[in-house]
Amino acid sequence: MVETVLETHGLTMRFGGVVASDNVDFKLRARELRCLIGPNGAGKSTFFKCVTGLQTPTEGEVYMRGVETTHWMPHQIASLGVGIKTQTPNVMDSLSVFENIWLAARRFHDPKDANRKTQEIIERLALGSIARDDLGRLAHGERQRVELGLVAVGDPWLVLLDEPAAGMSAEDVERMTEIIHELNKTAAIIIVEHDMQFIRSIAQVVTVFHQGKVLMEDHVDRVMSDPTVRNVYLGKKV
Amino acid sequence: MPGSLSKDAITIILVTAILIWVMPLMIGTYTLTVLIVYGMLGLSLGLIWGFGGILCFGQAAFFGLGAYTYAVAAINIGESTVPMILAVIVPAAFAALLGAMMFYGRLNDVYLGVITLVVTLILFKFINSTAGPQYLIGNARLGGFNGIPGFQTLNVPGRPDDYIWGDSYFYVCAVLLGLVFFLVSALLRSSFGRIAVGIRENETRMSLLGYDVRARKTVLFAAGAAIAGLAGALFANWAEIVTPSLFSLGQSAEIIIWCIVGGLGTRLGPVLGAAGLAYLKFLLGQQSLVDNTLITGLILVLFVLFLPKGVVPALAGLWKVSFGRRPLGRIHQQRRMRNRGRVNG
């Protein structure tokens, strides 16, 4: 049996009267690639934030490799070996590409190994020509790629990506897809995404969120052809 | 930072030696000593604000606490070595406690400023109200607004009758500033320092990478307070009296102005800003035409408007433009690669 790396039971998040995430049961196996889709306000990002510790769920539990992590802080979850990329680019703008990735590598390696790991990632992601540039001066796609580098350098076994393809050119998206596939060889990946094009190119199993709940969970082709999902996306009544 | 730590060490030793030799030819050592003390105080805030992103309005609190700790301990112990050590430890411990409260409470930005400001005010008010004879620590009376005079000043370790004063005290202070400057450089080159800068840049990202931001900020905050405490003790030895005005808001504000004018995010900036502005204040204090706080305020406004990064970064930029080797930037590299492609093709 394949190990379950992430599991939630009855995950609920309320903001006042709004139920952003409603009793979500979710399960992810090792080296699985899962996409979370759904219209705006469906609760994908809230689910993401509850899992990563950026928000504490009102009810329910989160388990990672069998360890309960419900009330953990983000840094504790990341220390388990979970790579996280948030929706908005979260990078150290006035530091160089090298320093950014080095800081991520240093968390799991001593300084010497961190230098080596950083070089490796820079080569793998073809960032060599901009390694000494400050991140604040780079193009959006390059920054996204660096942020993926931050995630990859820690050799995570679980990767959580919130809208990795947002605002990127087709070429950048293609490169991003490659990196994600590479990561997927060793890690389970969750991608929260809006871009259907991107989902079609990368997804296997897709979980559809609607009004805080899981609407359906199936292979991408069946999800795409499902009339309920189509209605949800077009905003019609279910 | 470019270069290496050993290079830093050599530069610091050389510059310190030259300054110790040259400066007394222009300014009296008595004045220079207090400029050095202020330089160290500026460096303490420059470290936590410029490299850790912690804007502390209460650096004067740690400065004053260091001075008072030294005075009280010196009266009780009768020599200066242990009091000097205590003057570093007590403010650091106080800052660690205060910092833990703030950072674990997830206070940030302006709230941090408010809390540190209020703590300074409380200390100021409290010390001011300790004039009565019941405020006694061991043999030392806190003395309220009169302060504590007449404590043992710095002596050669182990020989309480061998005082260090005058020119020799100036040398001690100068060497200590060089040493602290070296320690700060070493800290910033270490993983801890680089991670601190990462936290300054983006706290969320650093915690998502697995760093405990709260603990690291607390430690850095305490390190800054330790330096401020040392500066306070040195000041106490120089002035031979400690008064509540050390805790005043004016003092706190001045430290911030030093950092802005000298240049945040540099090590040298706050030291130069502090020494330069303090010397200017000293010169202005000798005339009665304009009020010197007015001038300090004017300088701050002018800098914020026209040189917001401060003196040192501006000079460094100028140096780079006119004399510096240009690093192989992106354009150069691309051009080089294109040329290589042409040769191959």
GROMACS .gro file of N, CA and C in nm, chain B residues 138-215:
model
  234
  376GLY      N    1   2.119   4.739   4.717
  376GLY     CA    2   2.243   4.717   4.792
  376GLY      C    3   2.280   4.847   4.862
  377ASN      N    4   2.397   4.902   4.830
  377ASN     CA    5   2.441   5.028   4.890
  377ASN      C    6   2.412   5.147   4.800
  378ALA      N    7   2.354   5.120   4.681
  378ALA     CA    8   2.339   5.227   4.583
  378ALA      C    9   2.200   5.287   4.589
  379ARG      N   10   2.193   5.419   4.610
  379ARG     CA   11   2.063   5.489   4.602
  379ARG      C   12   2.038   5.528   4.458
  380LEU      N   13   1.917   5.501   4.411
  380LEU     CA   14   1.889   5.531   4.270
  380LEU      C   15   1.884   5.682   4.243
  381GLY      N   16   1.845   5.757   4.344
  381GLY     CA   17   1.864   5.902   4.336
  381GLY      C   18   1.769   5.981   4.248
  382GLY      N   19   1.668   5.918   4.192
  382GLY     CA   20   1.568   5.991   4.113
  382GLY      C   21   1.629   6.077   4.004
  383PHE      N   22   1.575   6.200   3.991
  383PHE     CA   23   1.621   6.286   3.882
  383PHE      C   24   1.763   6.337   3.903
  384ASN      N   25   1.816   6.321   4.025
  384ASN     CA   26   1.955   6.361   4.049
  384ASN      C   27   2.054   6.259   3.994
  385GLY      N   28   2.007   6.138   3.970
  385GLY     CA   29   2.096   6.036   3.917
  385GLY      C   30   2.189   5.979   4.023
  386ILE      N   31   2.283   5.899   3.980
  386ILE     CA   32   2.380   5.838   4.070
  386ILE      C   33   2.519   5.893   4.037
  387PRO      N   34   2.576   5.971   4.125
  387PRO     CA   35   2.714   6.014   4.103
  387PRO      C   36   2.809   5.929   4.188
  388GLY      N   37   2.937   5.951   4.169
  388GLY     CA   38   3.037   5.900   4.262
  388GLY      C   39   3.052   5.750   4.268
  389PHE      N   40   3.037   5.682   4.155
  389PHE     CA   41   3.064   5.538   4.157
  389PHE      C   42   3.205   5.512   4.107
  390GLN      N   43   3.252   5.392   4.135
  390GLN     CA   44   3.385   5.351   4.090
  390GLN      C   45   3.390   5.352   3.937
  391THR      N   46   3.486   5.424   3.881
  391THR     CA   47   3.499   5.421   3.734
  391THR      C   48   3.595   5.309   3.693
  392LEU      N   49   3.611   5.297   3.563
  392LEU     CA   50   3.684   5.183   3.508
  392LEU      C   51   3.825   5.170   3.567
  393ASN      N   52   3.857   5.047   3.607
  393ASN     CA   53   3.993   5.023   3.654
  393ASN      C   54   4.053   4.905   3.580
  394VAL      N   55   4.186   4.891   3.591
  394VAL     CA   56   4.251   4.775   3.531
  394VAL      C   57   4.196   4.650   3.600
  395PRO      N   58   4.152   4.550   3.524
  395PRO     CA   59   4.090   4.432   3.586
  395PRO      C   60   4.179   4.374   3.696
  396GLY      N   61   4.121   4.354   3.815
  396GLY     CA   62   4.193   4.294   3.925
  396GLY      C   63   4.266   4.396   4.013
  397ARG      N   64   4.276   4.522   3.966
  397ARG     CA   65   4.343   4.624   4.047
  397ARG      C   66   4.253   4.747   4.062
  398PRO      N   67   4.164   4.744   4.163
  398PRO     CA   68   4.062   4.849   4.177
  398PRO      C   69   4.118   4.989   4.196
  399ASP      N   70   4.244   5.004   4.233
  399ASP     CA   71   4.297   5.138   4.254
  399ASP      C   72   4.363   5.195   4.129
  400ASP      N   73   4.375   5.113   4.028
  400ASP     CA   74   4.443   5.153   3.906
  400ASP      C   75   4.338   5.201   3.805
  401TYR      N   76   4.303   5.328   3.809
  401TYR     CA   77   4.196   5.378   3.724
  401TYR      C   78   4.241   5.395   3.580
  402ILE      N   79   4.145   5.370   3.488
  402ILE     CA   80   4.170   5.399   3.347
  402ILE      C   81   4.092   5.525   3.314
  403TRP      N   82   4.161   5.633   3.284
  403TRP     CA   83   4.089   5.759   3.257
  403TRP      C   84   4.169   5.841   3.156
  404GLY      N   85   4.107   5.953   3.115
  404GLY     CA   86   4.175   6.042   3.021
  404GLY      C   87   4.206   5.973   2.889
  405ASP      N   88   4.330   5.992   2.842
  405ASP     CA   89   4.367   5.936   2.711
  405ASP      C   90   4.355   5.785   2.707
  406SER      N   91   4.396   5.717   2.815
  406SER     CA   92   4.390   5.570   2.812
  406SER      C   93   4.245   5.522   2.802
  407TYR      N   94   4.153   5.596   2.866
  407TYR     CA   95   4.013   5.557   2.855
  407TYR      C   96   3.964   5.571   2.710
  408PHE      N   97   4.013   5.676   2.644
  408PHE     CA   98   3.981   5.695   2.502
  408PHE      C   99   4.029   5.574   2.420
  409TYR      N  100   4.151   5.528   2.448
  409TYR     CA  101   4.203   5.412   2.374
  409TYR      C  102   4.117   5.288   2.399
  410VAL      N  103   4.082   5.268   2.526
  410VAL     CA  104   3.998   5.152   2.560
  410VAL      C  105   3.867   5.155   2.481
  411CYS      N  106   3.803   5.272   2.482
  411CYS     CA  107   3.675   5.285   2.412
  411CYS      C  108   3.691   5.260   2.262
  412ALA      N  109   3.797   5.317   2.205
  412ALA     CA  110   3.818   5.303   2.061
  412ALA      C  111   3.840   5.156   2.024
  413VAL      N  112   3.922   5.087   2.105
  413VAL     CA  113   3.949   4.946   2.077
  413VAL      C  114   3.820   4.863   2.094
  414LEU      N  115   3.743   4.897   2.198
  414LEU     CA  116   3.617   4.825   2.219
  414LEU      C  117   3.522   4.845   2.101
  415LEU      N  118   3.516   4.969   2.049
  415LEU     CA  119   3.428   4.993   1.934
  415LEU      C  120   3.475   4.910   1.815
  416GLY      N  121   3.609   4.906   1.794
  416GLY     CA  122   3.662   4.824   1.685
  416GLY      C  123   3.624   4.678   1.703
  417LEU      N  124   3.634   4.631   1.827
  417LEU     CA  125   3.603   4.492   1.858
  417LEU      C  126   3.455   4.461   1.832
  418VAL      N  127   3.369   4.552   1.881
  418VAL     CA  128   3.225   4.533   1.860
  418VAL      C  129   3.193   4.534   1.711
  419PHE      N  130   3.258   4.626   1.640
  419PHE     CA  131   3.236   4.635   1.495
  419PHE      C  132   3.276   4.504   1.428
  420PHE      N  133   3.388   4.447   1.474
  420PHE     CA  134   3.431   4.319   1.419
  420PHE      C  135   3.330   4.209   1.451
  421LEU      N  136   3.282   4.206   1.576
  421LEU     CA  137   3.185   4.103   1.615
  421LEU      C  138   3.056   4.116   1.532
  422VAL      N  139   3.014   4.241   1.510
  422VAL     CA  140   2.894   4.261   1.428
  422VAL      C  141   2.919   4.210   1.286
  423SER      N  142   3.038   4.238   1.233
  423SER     CA  143   3.071   4.189   1.098
  423SER      C  144   3.067   4.036   1.094
  424ALA      N  145   3.126   3.975   1.198
  424ALA     CA  146   3.127   3.829   1.203
  424ALA      C  147   2.986   3.773   1.211
  425LEU      N  148   2.903   3.839   1.292
  425LEU     CA  149   2.764   3.795   1.307
  425LEU      C  150   2.691   3.802   1.173
  426LEU      N  151   2.714   3.914   1.100
  426LEU     CA  152   2.642   3.932   0.974
  426LEU      C  153   2.691   3.836   0.867
  427ARG      N  154   2.815   3.791   0.879
  427ARG     CA  155   2.866   3.694   0.781
  427ARG      C  156   2.824   3.552   0.814
  428SER      N  157   2.787   3.530   0.939
  428SER     CA  158   2.748   3.394   0.980
  428SER      C  159   2.611   3.360   0.922
  429SER      N  160   2.577   3.233   0.929
  429SER     CA  161   2.444   3.192   0.883
  429SER      C  162   2.336   3.269   0.957
  430PHE      N  163   2.358   3.288   1.087
  430PHE     CA  164   2.257   3.358   1.167
  430PHE      C  165   2.229   3.497   1.109
  431GLY      N  166   2.338   3.568   1.074
  431GLY     CA  167   2.322   3.702   1.020
  431GLY      C  168   2.253   3.703   0.885
  432ARG      N  169   2.292   3.607   0.800
  432ARG     CA  170   2.231   3.603   0.667
  432ARG      C  171   2.082   3.569   0.678
  433ILE      N  172   2.050   3.480   0.770
  433ILE     CA  173   1.910   3.445   0.791
  433ILE      C  174   1.834   3.565   0.846
  434ALA      N  175   1.900   3.642   0.935
  434ALA     CA  176   1.836   3.762   0.990
  434ALA      C  177   1.800   3.859   0.878
  435VAL      N  178   1.891   3.875   0.782
  435VAL     CA  179   1.864   3.964   0.669
  435VAL      C  180   1.748   3.908   0.586
  436GLY      N  181   1.744   3.776   0.570
  436GLY     CA  182   1.632   3.713   0.501
  436GLY      C  183   1.500   3.744   0.570
  437ILE      N  184   1.502   3.740   0.703
  437ILE     CA  185   1.381   3.769   0.780
  437ILE      C  186   1.341   3.915   0.762
  438ARG      N  187   1.441   4.004   0.757
  438ARG     CA  188   1.411   4.145   0.732
  438ARG      C  189   1.338   4.160   0.599
  439GLU      N  190   1.384   4.084   0.500
  439GLU     CA  191   1.328   4.096   0.366
  439GLU      C  192   1.189   4.036   0.355
  440ASN      N  193   1.167   3.921   0.418
  440ASN     CA  194   1.038   3.855   0.402
  440ASN      C  195   1.016   3.750   0.511
  441GLU      N  196   0.942   3.793   0.613
  441GLU     CA  197   0.921   3.703   0.727
  441GLU      C  198   0.842   3.579   0.690
  442THR      N  199   0.736   3.600   0.610
  442THR     CA  200   0.651   3.486   0.575
  442THR      C  201   0.732   3.380   0.501
  443ARG      N  202   0.812   3.426   0.404
  443ARG     CA  203   0.890   3.331   0.325
  443ARG      C  204   0.988   3.256   0.414
  444MET      N  205   1.052   3.326   0.505
  444MET     CA  206   1.150   3.260   0.591
  444MET      C  207   1.083   3.158   0.682
  445SER      N  208   0.963   3.188   0.730
  445SER     CA  209   0.898   3.088   0.814
  445SER      C  210   0.849   2.971   0.729
  446LEU      N  211   0.812   3.000   0.603
  446LEU     CA  212   0.772   2.889   0.514
  446LEU      C  213   0.892   2.804   0.473
  447LEU      N  214   1.012   2.858   0.492
  447LEU     CA  215   1.131   2.778   0.464
  447LEU      C  216   1.168   2.695   0.588
  448GLY      N  217   1.101   2.721   0.699
  448GLY     CA  218   1.125   2.639   0.817
  448GLY      C  219   1.204   2.708   0.927
  449TYR      N  220   1.220   2.841   0.916
  449TYR     CA  221   1.293   2.912   1.021
  449TYR      C  222   1.196   2.967   1.126
  450ASP      N  223   1.234   2.952   1.253
  450ASP     CA  224   1.153   3.009   1.360
  450ASP      C  225   1.186   3.158   1.372
  451VAL      N  226   1.106   3.238   1.303
  451VAL     CA  227   1.132   3.381   1.295
  451VAL      C  228   1.131   3.447   1.433
  452ARG      N  229   1.038   3.403   1.518
  452ARG     CA  230   1.021   3.467   1.649
  452ARG      C  231   1.148   3.453   1.732
  453ALA      N  232   1.200   3.329   1.738
  453ALA     CA  233   1.319   3.304   1.820
  453ALA      C  234   1.438   3.383   1.767
   0.00000   0.00000   0.00000
